[in-house]
CSV table of C-alpha atoms in Angstrom, one decimal:
chain,number,residue,atom,x,y,z
O,1,MET,CA,16.9,183.8,51.7
O,2,LYS,CA,19.2,180.8,52.0
O,3,LYS,CA,18.7,178.5,54.9
O,4,THR,CA,21.7,178.4,57.2
O,5,VAL,CA,23.4,175.3,58.7
O,6,VAL,CA,25.5,176.1,61.8
O,7,LEU,CA,28.5,173.9,62.3
O,8,TYR,CA,30.0,173.5,65.8
O,9,PRO,CA,33.2,171.6,65.3
O,10,GLY,CA,35.4,169.8,67.8
O,11,LEU,CA,38.8,171.2,68.8
O,12,ALA,CA,41.0,168.6,67.1
O,13,VAL,CA,42.2,168.4,63.5
O,14,GLY,CA,40.7,164.9,63.1
O,15,HIS,CA,37.3,166.2,64.1
O,16,PHE,CA,37.5,169.6,62.3
O,17,VAL,CA,38.6,168.5,58.9
O,18,PRO,CA,35.8,166.0,58.1
O,19,MET,CA,33.2,168.6,59.3
O,20,MET,CA,34.7,171.1,56.8
O,21,GLN,CA,34.2,168.4,54.0
O,22,LEU,CA,30.6,168.3,55.1
O,23,ALA,CA,30.5,172.1,54.8
O,24,ASP,CA,31.5,171.8,51.1
O,25,ILE,CA,28.6,169.5,50.4
O,26,LEU,CA,26.1,171.8,52.2
O,27,LEU,CA,27.3,174.7,50.0
O,28,GLU,CA,26.9,172.6,46.9
O,29,GLU,CA,23.3,171.9,48.0
O,30,GLY,CA,22.6,175.7,48.2
O,31,TYR,CA,22.8,176.2,52.0
O,32,ALA,CA,24.7,179.0,53.8
O,33,VAL,CA,27.2,177.6,56.2
O,34,VAL,CA,28.3,179.3,59.4
O,35,VAL,CA,31.0,177.8,61.7
O,36,ALA,CA,30.7,178.7,65.3
O,37,LEU,CA,34.3,178.5,66.4
O,38,ILE,CA,35.8,178.4,69.9
O,39,ASP,CA,38.9,180.6,69.8
O,40,ILE,CA,41.9,178.3,70.4
O,41,THR,CA,45.2,180.2,70.0
O,42,MET,CA,48.3,178.8,68.3
O,43,GLU,CA,50.0,178.5,71.7
O,44,GLN,CA,47.2,176.2,72.9
O,45,ASN,CA,46.9,173.9,70.0
O,46,ILE,CA,49.1,174.6,67.0
O,47,PRO,CA,47.9,171.8,64.6
O,48,PHE,CA,44.2,172.8,65.1
O,49,ALA,CA,44.9,176.5,64.8
O,50,ALA,CA,46.8,175.9,61.6
O,51,ALA,CA,44.0,173.8,60.2
O,52,VAL,CA,41.5,176.6,60.9
O,53,ASP,CA,43.8,179.1,59.2
O,54,ARG,CA,44.1,176.8,56.1
O,55,VAL,CA,40.4,176.3,55.8
O,56,THR,CA,39.4,180.0,56.3
O,57,ALA,CA,41.9,180.9,53.5
O,58,SER,CA,40.8,178.2,51.1
O,59,LYS,CA,37.0,178.2,51.7
O,60,PRO,CA,35.8,181.8,51.4
O,61,SER,CA,32.2,180.8,51.0
O,62,ILE,CA,32.1,179.5,54.6
O,63,THR,CA,31.4,182.2,57.3
O,64,PHE,CA,33.4,181.7,60.5
O,65,HIS,CA,32.1,183.3,63.7
O,66,THR,CA,34.5,183.2,66.6
O,67,LEU,CA,32.7,183.0,69.9
O,68,PRO,CA,34.0,185.4,72.6
O,69,ARG,CA,36.7,184.0,74.8
O,70,ILE,CA,35.7,182.9,78.3
O,71,HIS,CA,37.6,184.0,81.3
O,72,ASN,CA,40.1,181.5,82.9
O,73,PRO,CA,39.3,178.6,80.6
O,74,PRO,CA,40.1,175.1,81.9
O,75,THR,CA,43.5,173.9,80.7
O,76,VAL,CA,43.3,171.5,77.8
O,77,THR,CA,46.5,169.5,77.7
O,78,ASN,CA,47.6,166.1,76.7
O,79,ASP,CA,47.1,164.2,80.0
O,80,VAL,CA,44.5,162.1,81.7
O,81,GLN,CA,42.5,165.2,82.4
O,82,LEU,CA,42.2,166.1,78.8
O,83,LEU,CA,38.6,165.2,78.3
O,84,LEU,CA,37.4,166.5,81.6
O,85,GLY,CA,38.9,169.9,80.7
O,86,TYR,CA,37.3,169.6,77.3
O,87,PHE,CA,33.8,168.8,78.6
O,88,GLU,CA,34.1,171.7,81.0
O,89,LEU,CA,35.2,174.0,78.2
O,90,MET,CA,32.2,173.0,76.1
O,91,ARG,CA,29.8,173.5,79.0
O,92,ARG,CA,31.1,177.0,79.7
O,93,TYR,CA,30.8,178.0,76.1
O,94,ASN,CA,27.1,177.1,76.0
O,95,LYS,CA,26.3,180.7,77.1
O,96,HIS,CA,28.1,182.2,74.1
O,97,LEU,CA,26.7,179.7,71.7
O,98,HIS,CA,23.2,180.5,73.0
O,99,GLU,CA,23.8,184.2,72.4
O,100,PHE,CA,25.1,183.6,68.9
O,101,LEU,CA,22.2,181.3,67.8
O,102,SER,CA,19.7,183.8,69.3
O,103,SER,CA,21.2,186.6,67.2
O,104,LEU,CA,20.4,184.8,64.0
O,105,PRO,CA,16.9,185.2,62.4
O,106,PRO,CA,15.0,182.2,63.8
O,107,ARG,CA,13.5,181.2,60.4
O,108,SER,CA,16.9,181.3,58.7
O,109,ILE,CA,18.4,178.4,60.7
O,110,HIS,CA,18.0,175.0,59.0
O,111,SER,CA,19.9,173.0,61.7
O,112,VAL,CA,22.9,172.8,63.9
O,113,ILE,CA,25.5,170.0,63.4
O,114,MET,CA,27.8,169.6,66.4
O,115,ASP,CA,30.8,167.4,67.1
O,116,SER,CA,29.8,164.4,69.1
O,117,LEU,CA,32.1,165.4,72.0
O,118,SER,CA,30.5,168.9,72.0
O,119,ASN,CA,27.1,167.5,72.6
O,120,VAL,CA,26.4,169.5,75.8
O,121,ALA,CA,25.3,172.1,73.3
O,122,LEU,CA,22.1,170.0,72.7
O,123,ASP,CA,20.8,171.7,75.8
O,124,ILE,CA,21.0,175.0,74.0
O,125,THR,CA,19.4,173.9,70.7
O,126,LYS,CA,16.6,172.2,72.6
O,127,GLU,CA,15.9,175.4,74.5
O,128,LEU,CA,15.9,177.4,71.3
O,129,GLY,CA,13.8,174.9,69.3
O,130,ILE,CA,16.5,174.3,66.6
O,131,PRO,CA,17.0,170.9,64.9
O,132,ALA,CA,20.3,169.5,66.1
O,133,TYR,CA,22.4,166.6,64.9
O,134,SER,CA,25.5,165.0,66.3
O,135,PHE,CA,28.4,164.5,64.0
O,136,PHE,CA,30.4,161.3,64.8
O,137,THR,CA,33.8,161.6,63.1
O,138,SER,CA,34.8,157.9,63.7
O,139,ASN,CA,33.0,154.9,62.4
O,140,ALA,CA,29.6,153.2,62.9
O,141,SER,CA,31.3,150.2,64.6
O,142,THR,CA,32.8,152.4,67.3
O,143,LEU,CA,29.5,154.3,67.7
O,144,ALA,CA,27.8,150.9,68.2
O,145,VAL,CA,30.2,150.1,71.0
O,146,PHE,CA,30.0,153.5,72.6
O,147,LEU,CA,26.2,153.6,72.7
O,148,GLN,CA,26.1,150.1,74.4
O,149,LEU,CA,28.8,150.7,77.0
O,150,PRO,CA,26.7,152.6,79.5
O,151,TRP,CA,24.5,149.5,79.9
O,152,VAL,CA,27.1,146.7,79.4
O,153,ARG,CA,28.2,146.4,83.1
O,154,THR,CA,26.1,146.8,86.3
O,155,GLU,CA,27.4,148.1,89.6
O,156,SER,CA,28.1,144.6,90.9
O,157,GLN,CA,30.2,143.5,87.9
O,158,PRO,CA,34.0,144.0,87.4
O,159,SER,CA,35.2,147.2,85.7
O,160,PHE,CA,36.3,147.0,82.1
O,161,LYS,CA,39.9,147.3,83.3
O,162,GLU,CA,39.5,144.3,85.6
O,163,LEU,CA,38.1,142.3,82.7
O,164,GLY,CA,41.5,142.7,80.9
O,165,ASP,CA,41.6,140.8,77.7
O,166,ALA,CA,38.3,139.0,78.4
O,167,THR,CA,36.0,139.1,75.3
O,168,LEU,CA,33.1,141.6,75.0
O,169,ASN,CA,30.3,140.5,72.8
O,170,LEU,CA,28.5,143.5,71.6
O,171,GLN,CA,25.9,144.0,68.9
O,172,GLY,CA,27.2,145.1,65.5
O,173,VAL,CA,30.9,144.4,66.0
O,174,PRO,CA,33.2,141.4,66.2
O,175,PRO,CA,34.2,140.0,69.6
O,176,MET,CA,36.6,142.5,71.2
O,177,PRO,CA,38.9,142.4,74.2
O,178,ALA,CA,37.8,144.7,77.0
O,179,SER,CA,41.3,146.1,77.0
O,180,HIS,CA,40.7,147.6,73.5
O,181,LEU,CA,38.2,150.1,74.8
O,182,ILE,CA,39.1,153.8,75.0
O,183,GLU,CA,41.3,154.6,78.0
O,184,GLU,CA,38.6,156.6,79.8
O,185,MET,CA,36.3,153.5,80.0
O,186,LEU,CA,39.1,151.5,81.6
O,187,GLU,CA,39.2,153.9,84.6
O,188,ASP,CA,37.5,153.2,87.9
O,189,PRO,CA,33.7,153.3,87.3
O,190,GLU,CA,33.4,155.7,90.2
O,191,SER,CA,36.0,158.1,88.8
O,192,GLU,CA,35.0,161.5,87.5
O,193,ILE,CA,36.3,160.8,84.0
O,194,TYR,CA,34.5,157.5,83.6
O,195,LYS,CA,31.2,159.1,84.6
O,196,ALA,CA,31.8,162.1,82.4
O,197,MET,CA,32.6,159.9,79.4
O,198,THR,CA,29.6,157.7,80.0
O,199,ASN,CA,27.3,160.8,80.2
O,200,SER,CA,28.8,162.2,77.0
O,201,LEU,CA,28.3,158.9,75.1
O,202,SER,CA,24.6,158.8,76.3
O,203,LYS,CA,24.0,162.5,75.5
O,204,ASN,CA,24.3,161.7,71.7
O,205,LEU,CA,20.9,159.9,72.1
O,206,GLU,CA,19.3,163.3,72.6
O,207,ALA,CA,20.2,164.5,69.1
O,208,ASP,CA,17.6,164.5,66.4
O,209,GLY,CA,20.0,162.3,64.3
O,210,ILE,CA,23.6,161.1,64.2
O,211,LEU,CA,25.6,161.7,61.1
O,212,VAL,CA,28.5,159.3,60.8
O,213,ASN,CA,31.6,159.6,58.6
O,214,THR,CA,31.2,156.2,57.0
O,215,PHE,CA,29.3,154.5,54.2
O,216,THR,CA,26.7,151.7,54.6
O,217,SER,CA,28.3,148.9,52.6
O,218,LEU,CA,31.6,149.3,54.5
O,219,GLU,CA,30.0,148.7,57.9
O,220,ALA,CA,26.8,146.8,57.0
O,221,ARG,CA,26.9,144.8,60.3
O,222,ALA,CA,27.2,147.9,62.6
O,223,VAL,CA,24.6,149.8,60.6
O,224,GLU,CA,22.1,147.0,60.8
O,225,ALA,CA,22.6,146.8,64.6
O,226,LEU,CA,22.3,150.6,65.0
O,227,THR,CA,19.0,150.7,63.0
O,228,ASP,CA,17.5,147.7,64.8
O,229,PRO,CA,14.6,148.9,67.0
O,230,GLN,CA,15.8,146.5,69.7
O,231,PHE,CA,19.4,147.9,69.7
O,232,LEU,CA,19.2,149.8,73.0
O,233,PRO,CA,18.3,147.7,76.0
O,234,LYS,CA,15.7,150.0,77.5
O,235,SER,CA,12.5,150.4,75.5
O,236,GLU,CA,11.9,154.0,76.7
O,237,ILE,CA,15.2,155.1,75.0
O,238,LYS,CA,14.8,155.9,71.4
O,239,MET,CA,17.8,155.6,69.0
O,240,PRO,CA,18.1,158.8,66.9
O,241,MET,CA,18.1,158.5,63.1
O,242,LEU,CA,21.4,157.1,61.8
O,243,LEU,CA,22.8,158.8,58.8
O,244,CYS,CA,25.9,157.4,57.1
O,245,VAL,CA,27.3,160.4,55.1
O,246,GLY,CA,30.9,159.4,54.5
O,247,PRO,CA,33.5,159.0,53.4
O,248,LEU,CA,34.3,162.7,54.1
O,249,VAL,CA,38.0,162.8,53.3
O,250,GLU,CA,40.2,165.8,52.6
O,251,GLY,CA,41.2,166.1,49.0
O,252,ALA,CA,44.7,166.3,47.6
O,253,ALA,CA,46.8,169.3,48.6
O,254,GLU,CA,46.5,172.3,46.2
O,255,THR,CA,49.9,173.7,46.4
O,256,LYS,CA,52.4,174.8,43.7
O,257,GLU,CA,55.3,173.4,45.6
O,258,LYS,CA,55.2,169.6,45.7
O,259,HIS,CA,56.7,167.8,48.7
O,260,GLU,CA,60.1,166.2,48.0
O,261,CYS,CA,58.7,162.7,48.8
O,262,LEU,CA,56.3,162.9,45.8
O,263,ALA,CA,59.2,163.4,43.3
O,264,TRP,CA,61.0,160.4,45.0
O,265,LEU,CA,57.8,158.3,44.6
O,266,ASN,CA,57.7,159.0,40.9
O,267,GLU,CA,60.9,157.1,40.5
O,268,GLN,CA,59.6,153.9,42.3
O,269,PRO,CA,57.8,150.9,40.7
O,270,GLU,CA,54.1,150.6,41.1
O,271,HIS,CA,52.8,149.2,44.5
O,272,SER,CA,56.4,148.7,45.7
O,273,VAL,CA,56.6,151.2,48.7
O,274,VAL,CA,55.3,150.8,52.2
O,275,PHE,CA,54.3,154.2,53.7
O,276,LEU,CA,54.7,154.6,57.5
O,277,CYS,CA,52.9,157.4,59.2
O,278,PHE,CA,51.3,157.5,62.7
O,279,GLY,CA,49.0,160.5,62.9
O,280,SER,CA,49.3,164.3,63.5
O,281,THR,CA,49.4,164.5,67.3
O,282,GLY,CA,52.3,163.9,69.7
O,283,ALA,CA,50.6,160.7,70.9
O,284,GLY,CA,51.8,159.2,67.6
O,285,ASN,CA,55.5,159.7,68.5
O,286,HIS,CA,57.6,156.5,69.1
O,287,SER,CA,60.4,156.1,71.6
O,288,GLU,CA,64.0,156.0,70.4
O,289,VAL,CA,64.1,152.2,71.0
O,290,GLN,CA,61.0,151.7,68.9
O,291,LEU,CA,62.3,153.8,66.1
O,292,LYS,CA,65.4,151.7,65.9
O,293,GLU,CA,63.4,148.5,65.8
O,294,ILE,CA,61.3,149.9,62.9
O,295,ALA,CA,64.5,150.9,61.1
O,296,VAL,CA,66.0,147.4,61.4
O,297,GLY,CA,62.8,145.8,60.3
O,298,LEU,CA,62.5,148.0,57.2
O,299,GLU,CA,66.1,147.4,56.2
O,300,SER,CA,65.9,143.7,56.7
O,301,SER,CA,62.6,143.5,54.6
O,302,GLY,CA,64.5,144.5,51.5
O,303,HIS,CA,61.5,146.6,50.4
O,304,ARG,CA,61.2,150.2,49.5
O,305,PHE,CA,59.8,152.5,52.2
O,306,LEU,CA,58.7,156.1,52.9
O,307,TRP,CA,58.7,156.8,56.6
O,308,VAL,CA,57.6,159.9,58.5
O,309,VAL,CA,59.7,160.3,61.7
O,310,ARG,CA,59.3,162.6,64.6
O,311,ALA,CA,61.3,163.0,67.7
O,312,PRO,CA,60.1,161.1,70.8
O,313,LEU,CA,58.1,163.2,73.3
O,314,GLY,CA,60.3,162.1,76.2
O,315,ASP,CA,59.2,163.8,79.4
O,316,ASN,CA,57.3,166.6,77.6
O,317,PRO,CA,53.8,165.2,76.7
O,318,GLU,CA,52.5,168.7,76.3
O,319,LYS,CA,54.4,168.8,73.0
O,320,ALA,CA,51.5,166.9,71.6
O,321,PHE,CA,49.8,170.2,71.0
O,322,GLY,CA,52.9,172.3,70.4
O,323,VAL,CA,55.9,172.6,68.2
O,324,HIS,CA,57.5,169.2,67.5
O,325,ALA,CA,61.3,169.2,67.7
O,326,ASP,CA,63.2,168.6,64.5
O,327,PRO,CA,64.3,165.0,64.9
O,328,ASP,CA,68.1,164.2,64.7
O,329,LEU,CA,67.8,161.2,62.4
O,330,HIS,CA,71.5,160.2,62.7
O,331,THR,CA,71.0,159.9,66.5
O,332,LEU,CA,67.5,158.3,66.5
O,333,LEU,CA,68.1,155.7,63.8
O,334,PRO,CA,70.7,153.0,63.7
O,335,GLU,CA,74.2,154.0,62.7
O,336,GLY,CA,74.6,153.9,58.9
O,337,PHE,CA,70.9,153.2,58.3
O,338,LEU,CA,70.3,156.2,56.1
O,339,GLU,CA,73.3,155.5,54.0
O,340,ARG,CA,72.6,151.8,53.6
O,341,THR,CA,69.0,152.3,52.5
O,342,LYS,CA,69.6,155.4,50.4
O,343,GLY,CA,67.6,155.1,47.1
O,344,ARG,CA,65.5,152.2,48.5
O,345,GLY,CA,64.0,154.2,51.3
O,346,LEU,CA,63.2,157.8,52.2
O,347,VAL,CA,62.8,159.2,55.8
O,348,VAL,CA,60.8,162.4,56.0
O,349,LYS,CA,60.9,164.6,59.1
O,350,LEU,CA,57.7,165.5,60.9
O,351,TRP,CA,55.1,165.5,58.1
O,352,ALA,CA,54.2,164.3,54.6
O,353,PRO,CA,51.1,165.0,52.5
O,354,GLN,CA,49.4,161.8,53.4
O,355,VAL,CA,46.5,162.0,51.0
O,356,ASP,CA,48.8,162.7,48.0
O,357,VAL,CA,51.2,159.9,49.1
O,358,LEU,CA,48.5,157.3,49.6
O,359,ARG,CA,47.0,157.9,46.2
O,360,HIS,CA,50.4,157.6,44.4
O,361,LYS,CA,50.7,154.5,42.3
O,362,ALA,CA,54.0,153.6,43.9
O,363,ILE,CA,52.4,152.9,47.3
O,364,GLY,CA,51.8,149.3,48.0
O,365,ALA,CA,51.0,149.3,51.8
O,366,PHE,CA,50.2,151.7,54.6
O,367,MET,CA,51.4,151.2,58.2
O,368,THR,CA,49.0,153.3,60.2
O,369,HIS,CA,48.0,154.1,63.8
O,370,CYS,CA,44.4,153.3,62.8
O,371,GLY,CA,42.9,156.8,63.2
O,372,TRP,CA,39.6,156.7,61.3
O,373,ASN,CA,40.5,159.6,58.9
O,374,SER,CA,43.7,157.7,57.9
O,375,ILE,CA,41.7,154.5,57.4
O,376,LEU,CA,39.3,156.2,55.1
O,377,GLU,CA,42.2,157.8,53.2
O,378,GLY,CA,43.7,154.4,52.8
O,379,ILE,CA,40.5,152.9,51.6
O,380,MET,CA,40.0,155.8,49.1
O,381,ALA,CA,43.5,155.1,47.8
O,382,GLY,CA,42.9,151.3,47.6
O,383,VAL,CA,45.9,150.5,49.8
O,384,PRO,CA,46.2,147.5,52.1
O,385,MET,CA,47.0,148.5,55.7
O,386,LEU,CA,49.3,147.4,58.5
O,387,CYS,CA,47.5,148.1,61.8
O,388,TRP,CA,49.5,149.6,64.7
O,389,PRO,CA,47.0,151.3,67.1
O,390,LEU,CA,48.2,153.8,69.6
O,391,TYR,CA,45.5,155.6,71.5
O,392,ALA,CA,41.8,156.7,71.7
O,393,GLU,CA,39.5,154.4,69.7
O,394,GLN,CA,42.2,153.1,67.4
O,395,LYS,CA,42.4,149.7,69.1
O,396,MET,CA,38.7,149.2,68.4
O,397,ASN,CA,39.3,150.4,64.8
O,398,LYS,CA,42.0,147.8,64.5
O,399,VAL,CA,39.5,145.0,65.4
O,400,PHE,CA,37.1,146.3,62.6
O,401,MET,CA,39.9,146.5,60.0
O,402,VAL,CA,41.4,143.0,60.7
O,403,GLU,CA,38.4,141.0,61.8
O,404,GLU,CA,35.4,142.5,60.1
O,405,ALA,CA,36.5,144.3,56.9
O,406,GLU,CA,39.7,142.3,56.5
O,407,ILE,CA,41.5,145.3,54.9
O,408,GLY,CA,44.5,145.1,57.2
O,409,LEU,CA,47.0,143.0,59.2
O,410,GLU,CA,47.8,143.6,62.8
O,411,VAL,CA,51.4,144.5,63.7
O,412,VAL,CA,51.9,142.3,66.8
O,413,GLY,CA,53.6,143.8,69.8
O,414,TRP,CA,52.0,147.2,70.1
O,415,GLN,CA,50.0,146.0,73.2
O,416,GLU,CA,53.3,145.2,75.0
O,417,GLY,CA,54.7,148.6,74.1
O,418,LEU,CA,57.4,147.4,71.6
O,419,VAL,CA,57.0,146.0,68.1
O,420,LYS,CA,60.2,144.1,67.3
O,421,ALA,CA,62.2,144.5,64.1
O,422,GLU,CA,61.3,140.9,63.1
O,423,GLU,CA,57.6,141.7,63.2
O,424,VAL,CA,58.0,144.8,61.1
O,425,GLU,CA,60.0,142.8,58.5
O,426,ALA,CA,57.5,139.9,58.5
O,427,LYS,CA,54.4,142.0,58.1
O,428,VAL,CA,55.9,144.3,55.4
O,429,ARG,CA,56.9,141.2,53.4
O,430,LEU,CA,53.5,139.5,54.0
O,431,VAL,CA,51.5,142.4,52.7
O,432,LEU,CA,53.7,143.2,49.7
O,433,ASP,CA,54.9,139.7,48.7
O,434,SER,CA,52.2,137.1,49.5
O,435,LYS,CA,48.8,135.9,48.1
O,436,GLU,CA,47.3,137.1,51.4
O,437,GLY,CA,48.5,140.6,50.6
O,438,GLU,CA,46.9,140.4,47.2
O,439,LYS,CA,43.6,139.4,48.7
O,440,ILE,CA,43.7,142.3,51.1
O,441,ARG,CA,44.4,144.7,48.2
O,442,ALA,CA,41.4,143.3,46.3
O,443,ARG,CA,39.1,143.8,49.3
O,444,VAL,CA,40.3,147.4,49.8
O,445,MET,CA,39.9,148.1,46.1
O,446,ALA,CA,36.3,146.8,46.3
O,447,HIS,CA,35.6,149.2,49.2
O,448,LYS,CA,37.2,152.1,47.2
O,449,LYS,CA,34.7,151.5,44.4
O,450,ALA,CA,31.8,151.3,46.8
O,451,ALA,CA,32.9,154.5,48.5
O,452,ALA,CA,32.8,156.3,45.2
O,453,MET,CA,29.4,155.0,44.4
O,454,ALA,CA,28.1,156.0,47.9
O,455,TRP,CA,28.1,159.7,46.9
O,456,LYS,CA,26.8,159.4,43.4
O,457,ASN,CA,23.1,160.1,42.7
O,458,GLY,CA,21.1,157.3,44.3
O,459,GLY,CA,24.1,156.2,46.4
O,460,SER,CA,23.7,155.4,50.1
O,461,SER,CA,25.5,158.5,51.5
O,462,ARG,CA,23.9,160.9,49.0
O,463,THR,CA,20.5,159.4,49.9
O,464,ALA,CA,21.2,159.7,53.7
O,465,PHE,CA,22.4,163.3,53.3
O,466,GLY,CA,19.2,164.2,51.4
O,467,LYS,CA,17.2,162.5,54.2
O,468,PHE,CA,19.0,164.6,56.8
O,469,LEU,CA,18.2,167.9,54.9
O,470,LEU,CA,14.5,166.9,54.5
O,471,ASP,CA,14.2,165.7,58.1
O,472,ALA,CA,15.8,168.8,59.6
O,473,GLY,CA,13.7,171.1,57.4
O,474,ASN,CA,10.4,169.4,58.5
O,475,LEU,CA,11.5,169.2,62.1
O,476,GLY,CA,12.3,172.9,62.0
O,477,LYS,CA,8.7,173.7,60.8
O,478,GLU,CA,7.2,171.6,63.6
O,479,LEU,CA,9.3,173.2,66.3
O,480,ARG,CA,8.4,176.7,65.1
O,481,HIS,CA,4.7,175.9,65.2
O,482,ALA,CA,4.9,174.1,68.5
């Protein structure tokens, strides 16, 4: 009988998709894969529900088990209470996850891999004696920061918010302004969300191992720190096994109908187009003022561009998980912009096939919000990046990209809330026209080659994945005989 790996994904597209790439590798290795899925309806989170539908249709070898709905679930909306609601939702689903895991033949379960934000489920796997691993969908550098934060400040010290742009010197990462931490850690240390986030970060240390969507050579400094026996400040706390199993990146779209932008790219010279795309959630929407600044900057640069535009959220932040309004480009962009840049630029509404676009030979640069999936897609395409962080851990990712890996340039002004047209123009020209841009491309190309090697036989990620399979198998035997 095949051993079964149970996956317990997070409820966001950026967390779900890489875990499904992990599922493909498990299937290739001869394991059965069951996804324990919390039932999120289209009305609650349209992008996530659509991603689930797409995967269930395209990956028939994966078994999806939908956990029963709970009564009166906490509201999960795009506001400051988002993570509190999420943590509560995960906690209340522990009962149904326990029932499901208990229904499986005990000897059939190889391990459970859970999203790092769903790690309250570690209480269930520990009770049932099942090997359990946390899946961290961002990078090792961010993980290094997160695991140190609960011990960085004492009760008598200022909060991270009070530190402002003061530099934090943490193991494994370049010096970083305190203001670049995730929003939840900039709250009052006595607040519910700060304590909940700190507890969640620390909870990952209870896992039997942490799988990270990165590869060792890309983040050698962070990996060295995380595997240092002295990494954690308290000797009684043991760091779980670190397993770098990336890059887990979605492949090119398998559709008969190709997006219009790909035909347009076919007509453009090699490495001549800057691609602008800022993520799949509403938090990536720019204001009308900002859209106009970007437009002016692109027009003034004289370079070719492909730009994904969505309507500003305005006073409806809940649209982040709902239907995005079709943007009126003639209203949102400067008068005559589309006509003046016709042929040289293409503006696409709402969405473009990012993986396909980035891998097209015409793309010369990628202006990104610095989400980790997008960064990996940029690396796998060998494309230099312009870094414009917006939310979550993206500001920390920007530091890694610019200061550590040197695969991108910072777009200045994002921290003040408005990037000026002159800055857009200058950075586009710098990355596409200058020697510095050529050096960045060379570094990204080197990482692209290293990423491909990581998953070949004997490569770092392939080896780490084999170590995970062996470790979980041995641990499962120990737990059954305990």
